[in-house]
CSV table of C-alpha atoms in Angstrom, one decimal:
chain,number,residue,atom,x,y,z
A,1,MET,CA,-51.6,18.9,-25.6
A,2,HIS,CA,-55.0,20.0,-27.0
A,3,THR,CA,-57.9,20.5,-24.6
A,4,VAL,CA,-61.5,19.8,-25.8
A,5,THR,CA,-64.7,20.0,-23.9
A,6,VAL,CA,-67.7,18.0,-25.2
A,7,LEU,CA,-71.0,19.4,-24.1
A,8,GLY,CA,-73.5,16.6,-24.1
A,9,GLY,CA,-70.6,14.2,-23.3
A,10,SER,CA,-72.9,11.5,-22.0
A,11,GLY,CA,-75.1,11.4,-25.1
A,12,VAL,CA,-74.8,9.0,-28.0
A,13,ALA,CA,-73.0,11.4,-30.3
A,14,GLY,CA,-71.0,13.1,-27.5
A,15,GLN,CA,-69.5,9.8,-26.3
A,16,ALA,CA,-68.6,8.7,-29.8
A,17,ILE,CA,-67.0,12.1,-30.6
A,18,ALA,CA,-64.9,11.8,-27.4
A,19,ARG,CA,-63.9,8.3,-28.3
A,20,PHE,CA,-62.8,9.3,-31.8
A,21,LEU,CA,-60.8,12.3,-30.6
A,22,LEU,CA,-59.0,10.2,-27.9
A,23,GLU,CA,-57.6,7.9,-30.6
A,24,ARG,CA,-55.0,10.7,-30.9
A,25,ASP,CA,-52.6,10.9,-28.0
A,26,ASP,CA,-52.3,14.7,-28.0
A,27,ILE,CA,-55.9,15.4,-26.9
A,28,THR,CA,-57.5,15.6,-23.5
A,29,ILE,CA,-61.2,15.5,-23.1
A,30,GLN,CA,-63.6,17.1,-20.6
A,31,LEU,CA,-67.0,15.5,-20.7
A,32,ALA,CA,-69.6,18.0,-19.6
A,33,GLY,CA,-73.3,17.5,-19.1
A,34,ARG,CA,-76.2,17.9,-16.6
A,35,THR,CA,-76.1,14.4,-14.9
A,36,GLU,CA,-73.0,13.3,-13.1
A,37,SER,CA,-73.9,9.6,-13.0
A,38,LYS,CA,-74.3,9.5,-16.8
A,39,LEU,CA,-71.0,11.3,-17.3
A,40,VAL,CA,-69.3,8.7,-15.0
A,41,GLN,CA,-70.8,5.9,-17.0
A,42,ALA,CA,-69.7,7.5,-20.3
A,43,ALA,CA,-66.1,7.9,-19.1
A,44,GLU,CA,-65.7,4.3,-18.0
A,45,SER,CA,-64.7,3.1,-21.4
A,46,LEU,CA,-62.3,6.0,-22.2
A,47,PRO,CA,-58.7,6.4,-21.3
A,48,GLN,CA,-58.8,7.6,-17.7
A,49,ASP,CA,-55.6,9.6,-17.8
A,50,ARG,CA,-56.9,11.9,-20.5
A,51,VAL,CA,-60.6,12.2,-19.5
A,52,ARG,CA,-62.3,14.1,-16.8
A,53,ILE,CA,-66.0,14.7,-16.1
A,54,THR,CA,-67.6,18.0,-15.2
A,55,PRO,CA,-71.3,18.3,-14.4
A,56,VAL,CA,-72.7,21.6,-15.5
A,57,ASP,CA,-76.0,23.3,-16.4
A,58,THR,CA,-75.3,25.1,-19.6
A,59,ARG,CA,-77.8,27.8,-18.6
A,60,ASN,CA,-75.6,28.7,-15.6
A,61,THR,CA,-73.3,31.2,-17.2
A,62,ALA,CA,-70.8,31.4,-14.3
A,63,ALA,CA,-70.5,27.7,-14.0
A,64,LEU,CA,-70.1,27.3,-17.8
A,65,THR,CA,-67.4,30.0,-17.8
A,66,GLN,CA,-65.4,27.9,-15.4
A,67,VAL,CA,-65.8,24.8,-17.5
A,68,LEU,CA,-64.6,26.5,-20.7
A,69,THR,CA,-61.7,28.5,-19.2
A,70,ASP,CA,-58.4,27.4,-20.7
A,71,VAL,CA,-60.2,25.1,-23.2
A,72,GLU,CA,-59.1,25.3,-26.9
A,73,LEU,CA,-62.3,23.9,-28.4
A,74,VAL,CA,-65.8,23.2,-27.3
A,75,VAL,CA,-67.8,20.6,-29.2
A,76,VAL,CA,-71.5,21.2,-28.7
A,77,ALA,CA,-73.3,17.9,-28.9
A,78,ALA,CA,-76.1,18.7,-26.6
A,79,PRO,CA,-79.7,19.7,-27.4
A,80,VAL,CA,-79.3,23.4,-26.6
A,81,LEU,CA,-80.9,25.1,-29.6
A,82,ASP,CA,-83.0,27.3,-27.4
A,83,HIS,CA,-79.9,28.9,-25.7
A,84,CYS,CA,-77.0,28.2,-28.0
A,85,GLY,CA,-76.3,31.9,-28.4
A,86,ASP,CA,-75.8,32.3,-24.6
A,87,ILE,CA,-73.3,29.3,-24.7
A,88,ALA,CA,-71.5,30.8,-27.6
A,89,ARG,CA,-71.1,34.1,-25.8
A,90,VAL,CA,-69.5,32.2,-22.9
A,91,ALA,CA,-67.1,30.6,-25.4
A,92,LEU,CA,-66.3,34.0,-26.8
A,93,GLY,CA,-65.5,35.3,-23.3
A,94,THR,CA,-63.2,32.4,-22.5
A,95,GLY,CA,-61.4,32.5,-25.9
A,96,THR,CA,-62.7,29.1,-26.9
A,97,ASN,CA,-63.3,27.9,-30.5
A,98,TRP,CA,-66.7,26.4,-31.3
A,99,LEU,CA,-67.8,23.4,-33.2
A,100,ASP,CA,-71.4,22.1,-33.1
A,101,ILE,CA,-73.6,19.3,-34.5
A,102,LEU,CA,-76.7,21.4,-34.1
A,103,LEU,CA,-79.5,21.1,-36.7
A,104,ASP,CA,-79.8,23.5,-39.6
A,105,VAL,CA,-82.7,25.5,-38.3
A,106,PRO,CA,-83.5,29.3,-38.2
A,107,ILE,CA,-83.3,29.5,-34.4
A,108,LYS,CA,-79.7,28.5,-34.5
A,109,GLN,CA,-78.7,30.9,-37.3
A,110,ASP,CA,-80.5,33.8,-35.6
A,111,ALA,CA,-78.6,33.1,-32.4
A,112,LEU,CA,-75.1,32.6,-33.8
A,113,SER,CA,-75.0,35.0,-36.8
A,114,PRO,CA,-74.9,38.2,-34.7
A,115,LEU,CA,-71.8,36.8,-32.8
A,116,SER,CA,-69.8,36.3,-36.0
A,117,PRO,CA,-68.1,39.8,-36.0
A,118,ASP,CA,-67.1,39.4,-32.3
A,119,PHE,CA,-65.6,35.9,-33.0
A,120,THR,CA,-63.8,37.3,-36.0
A,121,GLN,CA,-62.4,40.2,-34.0
A,122,ALA,CA,-61.2,37.7,-31.3
A,123,GLY,CA,-59.6,35.4,-34.0
A,124,LEU,CA,-61.9,32.6,-32.9
A,125,SER,CA,-63.7,30.1,-35.2
A,126,LEU,CA,-67.5,29.5,-34.8
A,127,ILE,CA,-68.0,26.4,-37.0
A,128,THR,CA,-71.6,25.2,-37.1
A,129,GLY,CA,-73.6,22.3,-38.7
A,130,THR,CA,-71.1,19.4,-38.5
A,131,GLY,CA,-72.5,15.9,-39.2
A,132,VAL,CA,-74.3,13.9,-41.8
A,133,HIS,CA,-76.6,16.8,-42.5
A,134,PRO,CA,-75.7,19.5,-42.5
A,135,GLY,CA,-71.9,19.1,-43.0
A,136,LEU,CA,-71.2,16.1,-45.1
A,137,PRO,CA,-73.2,16.9,-48.2
A,138,GLY,CA,-71.5,20.3,-48.7
A,139,ALA,CA,-68.1,18.8,-48.1
A,140,MET,CA,-68.7,16.0,-50.5
A,141,ILE,CA,-69.9,18.3,-53.3
A,142,ARG,CA,-66.8,20.4,-52.8
A,143,ALA,CA,-64.6,17.2,-53.0
A,144,VAL,CA,-65.8,16.5,-56.5
A,145,ALA,CA,-66.6,20.0,-57.8
A,146,ASP,CA,-63.0,21.0,-58.3
A,147,GLN,CA,-62.6,18.2,-60.8
A,148,PHE,CA,-64.9,20.0,-63.3
A,149,SER,CA,-64.2,23.1,-65.4
A,150,PRO,CA,-66.7,24.3,-64.4
A,151,VAL,CA,-69.0,22.2,-62.3
A,152,ARG,CA,-72.6,22.5,-63.5
A,153,THR,CA,-74.7,20.1,-61.4
A,154,ALA,CA,-74.4,18.5,-58.0
A,155,GLN,CA,-77.1,16.5,-56.4
A,156,ALA,CA,-76.6,15.2,-52.9
A,157,GLY,CA,-78.9,12.5,-51.6
A,158,MET,CA,-79.2,10.9,-48.2
A,159,LEU,CA,-80.8,7.9,-46.8
A,160,LEU,CA,-81.0,7.6,-43.0
A,161,ALA,CA,-82.4,4.2,-42.0
A,162,VAL,CA,-82.2,4.5,-38.2
A,163,ASP,CA,-83.1,1.9,-35.6
A,164,TRP,CA,-85.0,4.4,-33.5
A,165,GLY,CA,-85.6,1.9,-30.7
A,166,LYS,CA,-81.9,1.2,-30.2
A,167,ASP,CA,-81.0,4.3,-28.1
A,168,ASP,CA,-82.7,6.3,-25.3
A,169,TYR,CA,-83.4,9.8,-26.7
A,170,THR,CA,-84.0,12.6,-24.1
A,171,GLN,CA,-87.1,14.7,-24.4
A,172,ALA,CA,-85.0,17.7,-25.3
A,173,THR,CA,-83.4,15.8,-28.2
A,174,GLN,CA,-86.8,14.6,-29.4
A,175,GLU,CA,-88.2,18.2,-29.3
A,176,GLU,CA,-85.2,19.5,-31.3
A,177,PHE,CA,-85.8,16.8,-33.9
A,178,ALA,CA,-89.5,18.0,-34.1
A,179,ILE,CA,-88.4,21.6,-34.4
A,180,GLU,CA,-86.2,20.7,-37.4
A,181,GLY,CA,-89.3,19.1,-38.9
A,182,ALA,CA,-91.4,22.2,-38.3
A,183,SER,CA,-88.7,24.3,-40.0
A,184,PHE,CA,-88.5,22.0,-43.0
A,185,LYS,CA,-88.3,23.7,-46.4
A,186,ALA,CA,-88.0,22.0,-49.8
A,187,ALA,CA,-85.6,24.1,-51.8
A,188,GLY,CA,-82.5,24.0,-54.0
A,189,TRP,CA,-80.8,25.5,-57.0
A,190,ILE,CA,-82.7,24.7,-60.2
A,191,ASN,CA,-81.5,26.0,-63.5
A,192,GLY,CA,-79.6,28.8,-61.9
A,193,GLN,CA,-82.5,29.9,-59.7
A,194,TYR,CA,-83.1,29.1,-56.0
A,195,GLN,CA,-86.5,27.5,-56.0
A,196,SER,CA,-88.7,26.6,-53.0
A,197,TYR,CA,-91.6,24.0,-53.1
A,198,SER,CA,-94.2,22.6,-50.9
A,199,TRP,CA,-92.9,19.3,-49.5
A,200,LEU,CA,-96.0,17.7,-51.1
A,201,ASN,CA,-95.2,19.2,-54.5
A,202,PRO,CA,-94.1,16.4,-57.0
A,203,ARG,CA,-91.3,18.8,-58.1
A,204,SER,CA,-89.7,18.4,-54.7
A,205,ILE,CA,-89.2,14.6,-55.2
A,206,ARG,CA,-86.0,13.1,-56.5
A,207,ARG,CA,-85.6,9.3,-57.2
A,208,ILE,CA,-82.2,8.3,-56.0
A,209,ASP,CA,-80.5,4.9,-56.2
A,210,PHE,CA,-78.6,4.1,-52.9
A,211,ASP,CA,-77.5,0.7,-54.2
A,212,GLN,CA,-77.9,-2.5,-52.2
A,213,PRO,CA,-79.4,-3.2,-49.7
A,214,PHE,CA,-81.5,-0.1,-50.0
A,215,GLY,CA,-82.1,0.4,-53.7
A,216,LYS,CA,-84.0,3.3,-55.2
A,217,ARG,CA,-85.9,5.6,-52.9
A,218,ASP,CA,-88.1,8.7,-53.3
A,219,CYS,CA,-86.3,11.6,-51.6
A,220,VAL,CA,-87.7,15.0,-50.9
A,221,LEU,CA,-85.6,18.2,-51.4
A,222,MET,CA,-84.4,19.7,-48.1
A,223,GLU,CA,-83.0,23.2,-47.7
A,224,LEU,CA,-79.5,23.3,-46.2
A,225,LYS,CA,-77.7,26.7,-45.9
A,226,GLU,CA,-74.4,25.1,-47.0
A,227,ILE,CA,-76.1,24.1,-50.3
A,228,ARG,CA,-77.6,27.5,-50.8
A,229,ASP,CA,-74.2,29.1,-50.2
A,230,LEU,CA,-72.3,26.9,-52.6
A,231,ARG,CA,-73.0,29.3,-55.5
A,232,GLY,CA,-70.8,31.8,-53.8
A,233,ILE,CA,-67.9,29.3,-54.3
A,234,TYR,CA,-69.0,27.8,-57.6
A,235,PRO,CA,-70.9,30.5,-59.6
A,236,ASN,CA,-71.5,28.2,-62.5
A,237,LEU,CA,-73.3,25.6,-60.3
A,238,ASP,CA,-76.7,25.9,-61.9
A,239,ASN,CA,-78.3,22.8,-60.3
A,240,ALA,CA,-77.4,22.0,-56.7
A,241,CYS,CA,-79.7,20.4,-54.1
A,242,PHE,CA,-79.9,18.0,-51.2
A,243,ALA,CA,-82.7,15.4,-51.0
A,244,ILE,CA,-83.4,13.0,-48.1
A,245,ALA,CA,-85.3,9.8,-48.0
A,246,GLY,CA,-88.3,9.5,-45.8
A,247,PHE,CA,-89.0,7.3,-42.8
A,248,SER,CA,-92.0,5.1,-43.8
A,249,PRO,CA,-95.3,5.9,-45.6
A,250,ILE,CA,-97.2,6.1,-42.3
A,251,VAL,CA,-94.7,8.4,-40.7
A,252,ASP,CA,-94.2,10.5,-43.9
A,253,TRP,CA,-97.7,11.1,-44.8
A,254,LEU,CA,-99.7,10.9,-41.5
A,255,ILE,CA,-97.6,11.2,-38.4
A,256,MET,CA,-95.1,13.8,-39.6
A,257,PRO,CA,-97.8,16.3,-41.0
A,258,LEU,CA,-99.8,15.9,-37.8
A,259,SER,CA,-96.8,16.5,-35.6
A,260,LEU,CA,-95.8,19.6,-37.6
A,261,ALA,CA,-99.4,20.9,-37.5
A,262,MET,CA,-99.3,20.6,-33.7
A,263,ILE,CA,-96.1,22.5,-33.3
A,264,THR,CA,-97.4,25.2,-35.7
A,265,VAL,CA,-100.5,25.7,-33.7
A,266,SER,CA,-98.6,26.2,-30.5
A,267,PRO,CA,-95.0,25.8,-29.3
A,268,ARG,CA,-96.4,24.3,-26.1
A,269,LEU,CA,-97.4,21.3,-28.2
A,270,ALA,CA,-93.8,20.5,-29.1
A,271,ALA,CA,-93.4,17.9,-26.3
A,272,PRO,CA,-96.5,15.8,-27.2
A,273,ALA,CA,-95.8,16.2,-30.9
A,274,SER,CA,-92.2,15.0,-30.5
A,275,ARG,CA,-93.4,12.0,-28.4
A,276,LEU,CA,-96.0,11.1,-31.0
A,277,LEU,CA,-93.3,11.3,-33.8
A,278,PHE,CA,-90.6,9.3,-31.9
A,279,ASN,CA,-93.1,6.6,-30.8
A,280,SER,CA,-94.1,6.2,-34.4
A,281,LEU,CA,-90.5,6.1,-35.6
A,282,ARG,CA,-89.7,3.4,-33.1
A,283,ARG,CA,-92.8,1.4,-34.1
A,284,PHE,CA,-92.4,1.6,-37.9
A,285,SER,CA,-88.6,1.5,-38.4
A,286,LYS,CA,-87.3,-1.7,-39.8
A,287,PRO,CA,-84.0,-3.1,-41.1
A,288,PRO,CA,-81.8,-2.8,-43.0
A,289,TYR,CA,-80.3,0.1,-41.1
A,290,GLY,CA,-77.6,2.5,-42.2
A,291,ALA,CA,-76.6,5.9,-43.4
A,292,VAL,CA,-75.8,6.6,-47.1
A,293,VAL,CA,-74.8,9.9,-48.6
A,294,THR,CA,-74.3,10.2,-52.3
A,295,VAL,CA,-73.3,13.1,-54.6
A,296,ASP,CA,-73.8,13.0,-58.3
A,297,ALA,CA,-71.9,15.8,-60.0
A,298,GLY,CA,-71.2,16.8,-63.6
A,299,GLY,CA,-69.8,19.6,-65.6
A,300,ASP,CA,-67.9,20.6,-68.7
A,301,GLY,CA,-65.1,18.3,-69.9
A,302,HIS,CA,-65.5,15.5,-67.5
A,303,GLU,CA,-67.6,12.3,-67.1
A,304,PRO,CA,-70.2,12.5,-64.3
A,305,ILE,CA,-68.9,11.3,-61.0
A,306,ARG,CA,-70.7,9.7,-58.1
A,307,LEU,CA,-69.2,9.9,-54.6
A,308,THR,CA,-70.7,7.8,-51.8
A,309,VAL,CA,-70.0,7.7,-48.1
A,310,SER,CA,-71.8,5.2,-45.9
A,311,HIS,CA,-71.9,3.4,-42.6
A,312,GLU,CA,-74.2,1.0,-40.8
A,313,ASP,CA,-74.8,3.5,-38.0
A,314,ALA,CA,-76.0,7.1,-38.7
A,315,TYR,CA,-74.9,8.4,-35.3
A,316,TRP,CA,-71.5,6.9,-35.8
A,317,LEU,CA,-71.1,8.7,-39.1
A,318,THR,CA,-72.3,12.0,-37.6
A,319,SER,CA,-69.7,11.6,-34.8
A,320,ALA,CA,-66.9,10.7,-37.2
A,321,VAL,CA,-67.6,13.7,-39.3
A,322,ALA,CA,-67.6,16.0,-36.2
A,323,SER,CA,-64.4,14.5,-34.8
A,324,ALA,CA,-62.6,14.7,-38.1
A,325,THR,CA,-63.6,18.3,-38.5
A,326,ALA,CA,-62.5,19.1,-34.9
A,327,CYS,CA,-59.1,17.6,-35.7
A,328,GLN,CA,-58.8,19.9,-38.7
A,329,MET,CA,-59.4,22.9,-36.3
A,330,LEU,CA,-56.9,21.6,-33.8
A,331,ASP,CA,-54.3,21.1,-36.5
A,332,GLY,CA,-54.7,24.5,-38.0
A,333,VAL,CA,-56.3,23.3,-41.2
A,334,ILE,CA,-59.5,25.3,-40.4
A,335,THR,CA,-58.4,28.8,-39.3
A,336,GLU,CA,-61.2,31.0,-40.6
A,337,PRO,CA,-62.4,33.2,-37.7
A,338,GLY,CA,-66.1,34.0,-37.4
A,339,LEU,CA,-69.2,31.9,-38.2
A,340,HIS,CA,-68.9,29.4,-41.0
A,341,GLN,CA,-70.8,26.3,-42.2
A,342,ALA,CA,-68.7,23.3,-41.5
A,343,GLY,CA,-69.3,21.8,-45.0
A,344,LEU,CA,-67.9,24.9,-46.7
A,345,VAL,CA,-64.6,25.3,-44.7
A,346,VAL,CA,-63.5,21.8,-43.9
A,347,ASP,CA,-60.7,20.3,-46.2
A,348,PRO,CA,-63.0,17.9,-48.1
A,349,ARG,CA,-60.4,15.5,-49.3
A,350,ARG,CA,-58.8,15.1,-45.9
A,351,LEU,CA,-62.2,14.6,-44.4
A,352,LEU,CA,-62.9,11.7,-46.8
A,353,THR,CA,-59.5,10.2,-46.1
A,354,ASP,CA,-60.1,10.4,-42.3
A,355,LEU,CA,-63.6,9.0,-42.5
A,356,ALA,CA,-62.3,6.0,-44.5
A,357,SER,CA,-59.5,5.4,-41.9
A,358,LEU,CA,-62.1,5.5,-39.1
A,359,GLY,CA,-64.2,2.8,-40.8
A,360,ALA,CA,-66.7,4.5,-43.1
A,361,HIS,CA,-67.1,3.2,-46.7
A,362,VAL,CA,-66.0,5.9,-49.2
A,363,GLU,CA,-66.3,5.2,-52.9
A,364,GLU,CA,-65.8,7.5,-55.9
A,365,GLN,CA,-66.7,6.4,-59.4
A,366,LYS,CA,-67.1,7.8,-62.8
A,367,VAL,CA,-70.6,7.4,-64.3
A,368,TRP,CA,-70.8,7.1,-68.1
A,369,GLU,CA,-74.2,8.0,-69.5
């Protein structure tokens, strides 16, 4: 029987990850979080014989050590960017493998990177960035790249049309979202060179067709470490990038710049900046809702290919990717010790198969030009 602790187990993503994992009968789940009443409520719809709840403050090292003792894998689905390194040290001390859905921001890399040698020496995996972004774009590119000899181009695009008023986001979650925005960088591999642009530079814009009901959208390049590191796997990949569709014109060109400016002026403004941003997202979001990730790839000796993964709920898709990746760790498919980007170590074909079996729409097609 595999033992998994989900930190942030009462959150939207944490509950969904637990639910997916419990579809297997060889996994027991420990839901961990700050508020006992929320954990109790989250556990009500889960199999009671394989779920237990444990209230814990992740900043309390002694208490967290007790929670992670004799646990095979911890899934970090809580807004803990500011102290994720401390949590990872506890996992290292208890001999617990790590998987997170944390955002791809410098504060996370700076905290986890120094721990990689220690995790490697201990034979433990520290897998970071699992979800729709980062995580899925890198895995999807790898899923199609091996069909080319060699792969030359791979453009990943994402549309996240979220009903921001549907769920109750904690202040910590809102602030982490704002931090990601403040760390935003438009960059990608262009003609064999890694290029960075201002997000207002027209060169950072890509026009991507997400098919019905969304159609063509302007997307801005967004730096992901997994995309930058792809050249280490595919040295002939001259053009590789990730681009994401915006929210709405008002949020994109007014609220977002204002929020980022506030955070840049002072970290103390992160809370009001995040509230401004989320209130605007709730007000201006409108249907249709859904998450769509596409990869258009081409190379020598093969027609271009488009791979698409989609679902009507972005948080569902993030949780499905995380749980499928966790299962690969539990099953010994992912065994690399040390720190790794999830999109670069997951078995991409098995991931796509598992996502389809869970309920995502997965489609691969050749594109004749």
